[in-house]
Amino acid sequence: ESEPEVKADGETASDSENRAEAAPLVTSADDTPEVLNRALSNLSSRWKNWWVRGILTLAMIAFFFIIIYLGPMVLMMIVMCVQIKCFQEIITIGYNVYHSYELPWFRTLSWYFLLCVNYFFYGETVTDYFFTLVQREEPLRILSKYHRFISFTLYLIGFCMFVLSLVKKHYRLQFYMFGWTHVTLLIVVTQSHLVIHNLFEGMIWFIVPISCVICNDIMAYMFGFFFGRTPLIKLSPKKTWEGFIGGFFATVLFGLLLSYVMSGYRCFVCPVEYNNDTNSFTVDCEPSDLFRLHEYNIPEVIQSVIGWKIVRMYPFQIHSIALSTFASLIGPFGGFFASGFKRAFKIKDFANTIPGHGGIMDRFDCQYLMATFVNVYIASFIRGPNPSKLIQQFMNLRPEQQLHIFSTLRSHLIDKGMLTDATED
Amino acid sequence: MLELRHRGVCPGPGGAVAPPPPEGVAAGGDHEAESTSDKETDIDDRYGDLDSRTDSDIPEIPPSSDRTPEILKKALSGLSSRWKNWWIRGILTLTMISLFFLIIYMGSFMLMLLVLGIQVKCFHEIITIGYRVYRSYELPWFRTLSWYFLLCVNYFFYGETVADYFATFVQREEQLQFLIRYHRFISFALYLAGFCMFVLSLVKKHYRLQFYMFAWTHVTLLITVTQSHLVIQNLFEGMIWFLVPISSVICNDITAYLFGFFFGRTPLIKLSPKKTWEGFIGGFFSTVVFGFIAAYVLSKYQYFVCPVEYRSDVNSFVTECEPSELFQLQSYSLPPFLKAVLGRERVNLYPFQIHSIALSTFASLIGPFGGFFASGFKRAFKIKDFANTIPGHGGIMDRFDCQYLMATFVHVYITSFIRGPNPSKVLQQLLVLQPEQQLNIYKTLKMHLIEKGILQPTLKV
């Protein structure tokens, strides 16, 4: 939620940060389409705003569903576009803050660094998931074998260009923009690649977290609207404790229901794989243990309330509780961070892309940490290392190393009782 | 080798920001206001000026106090000031080099500690500069937060390294097992705690400062901590991968200076007026020769050449192995023109020496860019040296500025051209899998090894 500009009150000139009397850095032009303007011309300004936001929210949700329907490839493209747009929005803010449009080369350099980092990350992903495709094509094989070296060289070229472009009177500005670009890349590009990793695990790992954050946003707003009384944090005066707690419970419930619905469908639950024969992505598999109905005994406390003895749930729903909890408790910190950022640089919204909502970054500020959390969660609790990748790495080792690993594995398996000497051969 | 850039700046009383100079007056001789059209809107916004104008409002960092020890001062009291400076630099250089040799002698573990110590000091130096630039001493929590983030990122990286190389040690201890298995999650949780503390510590009037320091901290971590961990990973490959690159950079520094001193005429880059093309090219050739010779000398000893391993029986690091073929003398036939020059048909070389040419080339050609970057940084923030730790030389960062990119390059070079995946890491990941998966992999591996003839079917391994 974008916060309104906070008026300066009684700050004296000796304060280290003064609020400018001038208008905020980016004045938002009204981008609402004509259609909407006419349809809503009768309503008062407050309700009009509400309606615009509502309609755009529904439009975005509908768009979301369409993209899901279109499949993983389109989703990947959308993630990439969102990433580029976010990067552009943040970099534009940097330009405005530092008035650095005139700096030589800098726009080119920022976009070049974006390209390099994306090349590096996409190269790593592609090598993992498209392994067979890559091995077939000779140029791709070379690119993937020396991928790190090539990426590093590209980055170095950008670095040297930066050093050569340092202009005598503008050192500080240039260093600031360099730092700004790198921090932006750190935030935007790494998050988007973790999102794509999550996507490859199974579309449910992409959809449920994002929906939980959106739901929390909306629910916290509703609860705050109807019941809000106690302010939550000075940084965002509109947030209230009632909205926070109400949003938390609503999101957990929503997550449980959504995962129940989605776990039934293979297309959401199966890891995305690239099929060599059909040259496209397929989501077809035997659902893992997580996505099969299990029976759980309800603890007595809840038994008396609900009146059931056992309940049939997917284990994934238990995980969804963890995901929703994170979305409700820590996700908002991402929003506070973005609010603080906007206050610090005195902008109302990141940009003006979506009427009534601000820029793309405004919509995604709470998602910052969610993607990283889901990725870390999956890596720590759900899946182990990828067995086929391990075999591939094993094949690259030297014979002595292979033998050493093999004998260690063998003694480990014998220890565990999975192997006995007699079952050899 | 920095040109002094002292500027007369009008400092405000105490820590207050100096009032913006009147329009149209260029502050100082060679720094102009960035863009006059924006001055009107930012006239009351001190930080607007701070950001958009070049260097005009930041007070000069106080001049460095002289930390040369008394002994040296007395011994050199007779000489003129110029020679005195030269002698101090020379003596300190020799001291640092001897310290370097001493630590190498003491072994890999001491080297790791040294790298860690240097990393912490570099971080401290850069963060202190940030504090001074933004005068953010008074900000609540910020020092604590910066050090906390340093701790988190170090914990994350060291955890990854420890898990890889100490696999046997870790498997034994139960608590360590738990920490390793959920390592990423724990590190992320620690980082999140820091992030939330940052958000909660945002104070109304200081938002921009706090965001700047947050970003400054993160960029510093990106530079210093990742480099230092790549250095340690290179070290584990074999101490030669640590010594030859660092020595090449140091040698390039010294020989470029000497060549520039004696033959220097054409300036190299406006950013560092003291650098010359003669120094650059002379330094390049001498560094390649030096690297070649150093590689030859070091390749003989197992101590330098073998990967560092942790042996659980002796509870220490050992470097004992059969040297890989990189470090075994091979006979190369010389190309015809070299044959004519040297008069020999074949020469015995270690293959590693060929790689050392690549390393030295990088150290001479691209390494200086790291130095230019640091010079630009010092110009931008108007400081002469990063800190005052080493008399005559400045701070630790001043000594390591050319090394920035070298460690990353060596690491990327090793992973791309020298070694394949890390066997202990593969093993560790294998042990984490589900038992059924392990059994499947075991069968696949067995088939593969028998096919390749590495494993005899009837032999009990």
Tab-separated table of C-alpha atoms in Angstrom, chain B residues 257-445:
chain	number	residue	atom	x	y	z
B	257	TYR	CA	56.286	1.734	-9.663
B	258	LEU	CA	59.961	1.134	-10.314
B	259	PHE	CA	59.626	1.228	-14.084
B	260	GLY	CA	57.523	4.336	-13.788
B	261	PHE	CA	60.067	5.907	-11.478
B	262	PHE	CA	62.970	5.353	-13.821
B	263	PHE	CA	61.427	5.457	-17.264
B	264	GLY	CA	58.017	6.967	-16.785
B	265	ARG	CA	56.939	9.550	-19.295
B	266	THR	CA	53.461	9.023	-20.806
B	267	PRO	CA	50.573	9.260	-18.365
B	268	LEU	CA	48.247	6.296	-18.331
B	269	ILE	CA	44.902	7.486	-17.052
B	270	LYS	CA	43.600	10.780	-15.751
B	271	LEU	CA	42.366	9.117	-12.598
B	272	SER	CA	45.868	8.320	-11.329
B	273	PRO	CA	48.263	10.867	-12.768
B	274	LYS	CA	51.298	9.087	-11.378
B	275	LYS	CA	50.761	5.948	-13.444
B	276	THR	CA	52.521	5.791	-16.768
B	277	TRP	CA	52.415	3.565	-19.816
B	278	GLU	CA	56.071	2.673	-19.362
B	279	GLY	CA	55.379	1.513	-15.850
B	280	PHE	CA	52.346	-0.441	-17.004
B	281	ILE	CA	54.108	-2.313	-19.789
B	282	GLY	CA	57.321	-2.842	-17.890
B	283	GLY	CA	55.347	-4.099	-14.928
B	284	PHE	CA	53.439	-6.493	-17.191
B	285	PHE	CA	56.536	-8.176	-18.574
B	286	SER	CA	58.328	-8.372	-15.238
B	287	THR	CA	55.261	-9.822	-13.570
B	288	VAL	CA	54.891	-12.515	-16.180
B	289	VAL	CA	58.537	-13.467	-15.764
B	290	PHE	CA	58.244	-13.345	-11.996
B	291	GLY	CA	55.119	-15.493	-12.027
B	292	PHE	CA	56.787	-17.976	-14.287
B	293	ILE	CA	59.791	-18.306	-11.983
B	294	ALA	CA	57.761	-18.345	-8.776
B	295	ALA	CA	55.535	-21.068	-10.215
B	296	TYR	CA	58.604	-23.100	-11.099
B	297	VAL	CA	60.068	-22.784	-7.627
B	298	LEU	CA	56.873	-23.502	-5.744
B	299	SER	CA	55.663	-26.383	-7.899
B	300	LYS	CA	58.329	-28.640	-6.497
B	301	TYR	CA	57.026	-28.744	-2.970
B	302	GLN	CA	54.104	-30.838	-1.910
B	303	TYR	CA	53.428	-28.331	0.816
B	304	PHE	CA	52.328	-25.752	-1.707
B	305	VAL	CA	50.880	-27.899	-4.373
B	306	CYS	CA	48.550	-30.274	-2.581
B	307	PRO	CA	44.979	-29.474	-1.718
B	308	VAL	CA	44.524	-28.699	1.926
B	309	GLU	CA	42.687	-31.427	3.715
B	310	TYR	CA	41.450	-31.813	7.177
B	311	ARG	CA	42.424	-35.106	8.713
B	312	SER	CA	40.229	-36.129	11.570
B	313	ASP	CA	42.803	-38.465	13.070
B	314	VAL	CA	45.398	-35.800	13.584
B	315	ASN	CA	42.804	-33.048	13.960
B	316	SER	CA	44.703	-30.666	11.786
B	317	PHE	CA	45.263	-29.638	8.218
B	318	VAL	CA	47.575	-31.681	6.106
B	319	THR	CA	48.915	-31.073	2.685
B	320	GLU	CA	50.072	-34.418	1.473
B	321	CYS	CA	49.226	-35.995	-1.756
B	322	GLU	CA	50.397	-37.246	-5.045
B	323	PRO	CA	50.903	-34.050	-7.023
B	324	SER	CA	48.488	-33.835	-9.893
B	325	GLU	CA	49.812	-33.730	-13.411
B	326	LEU	CA	49.724	-29.961	-13.376
B	327	PHE	CA	52.679	-30.097	-11.060
B	328	GLN	CA	54.747	-32.737	-12.734
B	329	LEU	CA	57.527	-31.778	-15.054
B	330	GLN	CA	56.671	-32.280	-18.650
B	331	SER	CA	58.684	-31.882	-21.737
B	332	TYR	CA	57.518	-29.316	-24.225
B	333	SER	CA	59.011	-28.759	-27.638
B	334	LEU	CA	59.726	-25.137	-28.251
B	335	PRO	CA	58.189	-23.313	-31.183
B	336	PRO	CA	60.794	-22.512	-33.846
B	337	PHE	CA	61.453	-18.849	-33.071
B	338	LEU	CA	62.080	-19.572	-29.393
B	339	LYS	CA	64.322	-22.426	-30.454
B	340	ALA	CA	66.509	-20.003	-32.321
B	341	VAL	CA	66.650	-17.607	-29.382
B	342	LEU	CA	67.327	-20.105	-26.627
B	343	GLY	CA	69.222	-22.686	-28.637
B	344	ARG	CA	67.369	-25.612	-27.073
B	345	GLU	CA	64.923	-28.039	-28.624
B	346	ARG	CA	62.852	-28.983	-25.626
B	347	VAL	CA	62.270	-27.518	-22.255
B	348	ASN	CA	61.018	-29.007	-19.030
B	349	LEU	CA	58.163	-27.111	-17.594
B	350	TYR	CA	55.398	-27.591	-15.145
B	351	PRO	CA	52.042	-27.182	-16.870
B	352	PHE	CA	51.144	-24.921	-13.990
B	353	GLN	CA	53.641	-22.414	-15.312
B	354	ILE	CA	51.528	-21.968	-18.417
B	355	HIS	CA	48.580	-21.211	-16.164
B	356	SER	CA	50.722	-18.802	-14.213
B	357	ILE	CA	51.172	-16.773	-17.371
B	358	ALA	CA	47.413	-16.343	-17.520
B	359	LEU	CA	47.309	-15.382	-13.851
B	360	SER	CA	50.126	-12.854	-14.173
B	361	THR	CA	48.575	-11.367	-17.285
B	362	PHE	CA	45.355	-10.788	-15.438
B	363	ALA	CA	47.227	-9.344	-12.472
B	364	SER	CA	49.025	-6.848	-14.680
B	365	LEU	CA	46.275	-5.859	-17.052
B	366	ILE	CA	43.067	-5.954	-15.057
B	367	GLY	CA	44.365	-5.787	-11.510
B	368	PRO	CA	45.266	-2.107	-11.893
B	369	PHE	CA	41.614	-1.385	-12.649
B	370	GLY	CA	40.885	-2.377	-9.082
B	371	GLY	CA	43.467	0.189	-8.055
B	372	PHE	CA	41.857	2.840	-10.260
B	373	PHE	CA	38.485	2.013	-8.789
B	374	ALA	CA	39.877	2.573	-5.310
B	375	SER	CA	41.554	5.812	-6.400
B	376	GLY	CA	38.287	7.039	-7.850
B	377	PHE	CA	36.547	6.085	-4.640
B	378	LYS	CA	39.050	8.019	-2.586
B	379	ARG	CA	38.711	11.023	-4.868
B	380	ALA	CA	34.937	10.833	-4.700
B	381	PHE	CA	34.895	10.875	-0.920
B	382	LYS	CA	37.934	13.084	-0.627
B	383	ILE	CA	40.087	10.912	1.511
B	384	LYS	CA	43.773	10.384	1.086
B	385	ASP	CA	43.902	6.856	2.422
B	386	PHE	CA	41.334	4.391	3.604
B	387	ALA	CA	42.742	4.456	7.106
B	388	ASN	CA	45.996	4.904	8.886
B	389	THR	CA	46.894	1.446	9.982
B	390	ILE	CA	50.220	1.036	8.243
B	391	PRO	CA	52.604	3.972	8.490
B	392	GLY	CA	53.563	5.227	5.085
B	393	HIS	CA	51.095	2.980	3.338
B	394	GLY	CA	47.680	3.892	4.605
B	395	GLY	CA	45.092	1.350	5.533
B	396	ILE	CA	44.751	-2.335	4.831
B	397	MET	CA	42.402	-1.589	1.968
B	398	ASP	CA	45.070	0.481	0.271
B	399	ARG	CA	47.292	-2.562	0.122
B	400	PHE	CA	44.549	-4.812	-1.113
B	401	ASP	CA	42.816	-2.639	-3.646
B	402	CYS	CA	44.465	-4.308	-6.617
B	403	GLN	CA	43.617	-7.725	-5.228
B	404	TYR	CA	39.860	-7.153	-5.494
B	405	LEU	CA	39.342	-8.869	-8.738
B	406	MET	CA	42.265	-11.260	-8.593
B	407	ALA	CA	40.722	-13.648	-6.105
B	408	THR	CA	37.493	-13.895	-8.082
B	409	PHE	CA	39.403	-14.436	-11.305
B	410	VAL	CA	41.527	-17.203	-9.818
B	411	HIS	CA	38.445	-18.913	-8.447
B	412	VAL	CA	36.579	-18.700	-11.738
B	413	TYR	CA	39.710	-19.863	-13.563
B	414	ILE	CA	40.086	-22.874	-11.322
B	415	THR	CA	36.461	-23.932	-11.621
B	416	SER	CA	36.395	-23.446	-15.368
B	417	PHE	CA	39.720	-24.826	-16.456
B	418	ILE	CA	41.348	-26.802	-13.694
B	419	ARG	CA	39.163	-28.866	-11.516
B	420	GLY	CA	35.789	-30.413	-11.842
B	421	PRO	CA	33.241	-30.491	-9.061
B	422	ASN	CA	34.394	-30.766	-5.508
B	423	PRO	CA	34.412	-34.428	-4.470
B	424	SER	CA	33.742	-33.860	-0.802
B	425	LYS	CA	30.742	-31.736	-1.654
B	426	VAL	CA	29.370	-34.452	-3.928
B	427	LEU	CA	29.864	-36.965	-1.154
B	428	GLN	CA	28.214	-34.768	1.394
B	429	GLN	CA	25.180	-34.263	-0.812
B	430	LEU	CA	24.997	-37.989	-1.452
B	431	LEU	CA	24.855	-38.685	2.243
B	432	VAL	CA	21.947	-36.308	2.665
B	433	LEU	CA	19.694	-38.061	0.208
B	434	GLN	CA	16.937	-40.470	1.075
B	435	PRO	CA	18.137	-44.058	1.535
B	436	GLU	CA	16.224	-45.349	-1.502
B	437	GLN	CA	17.769	-42.641	-3.652
B	438	GLN	CA	21.182	-43.504	-2.264
B	439	LEU	CA	20.663	-47.124	-3.157
B	440	ASN	CA	19.650	-46.213	-6.688
B	441	ILE	CA	22.636	-43.997	-7.125
B	442	TYR	CA	24.880	-46.668	-5.675
B	443	LYS	CA	23.707	-49.132	-8.289
B	444	THR	CA	24.148	-46.623	-11.097
B	445	LEU	CA	27.625	-45.715	-9.931
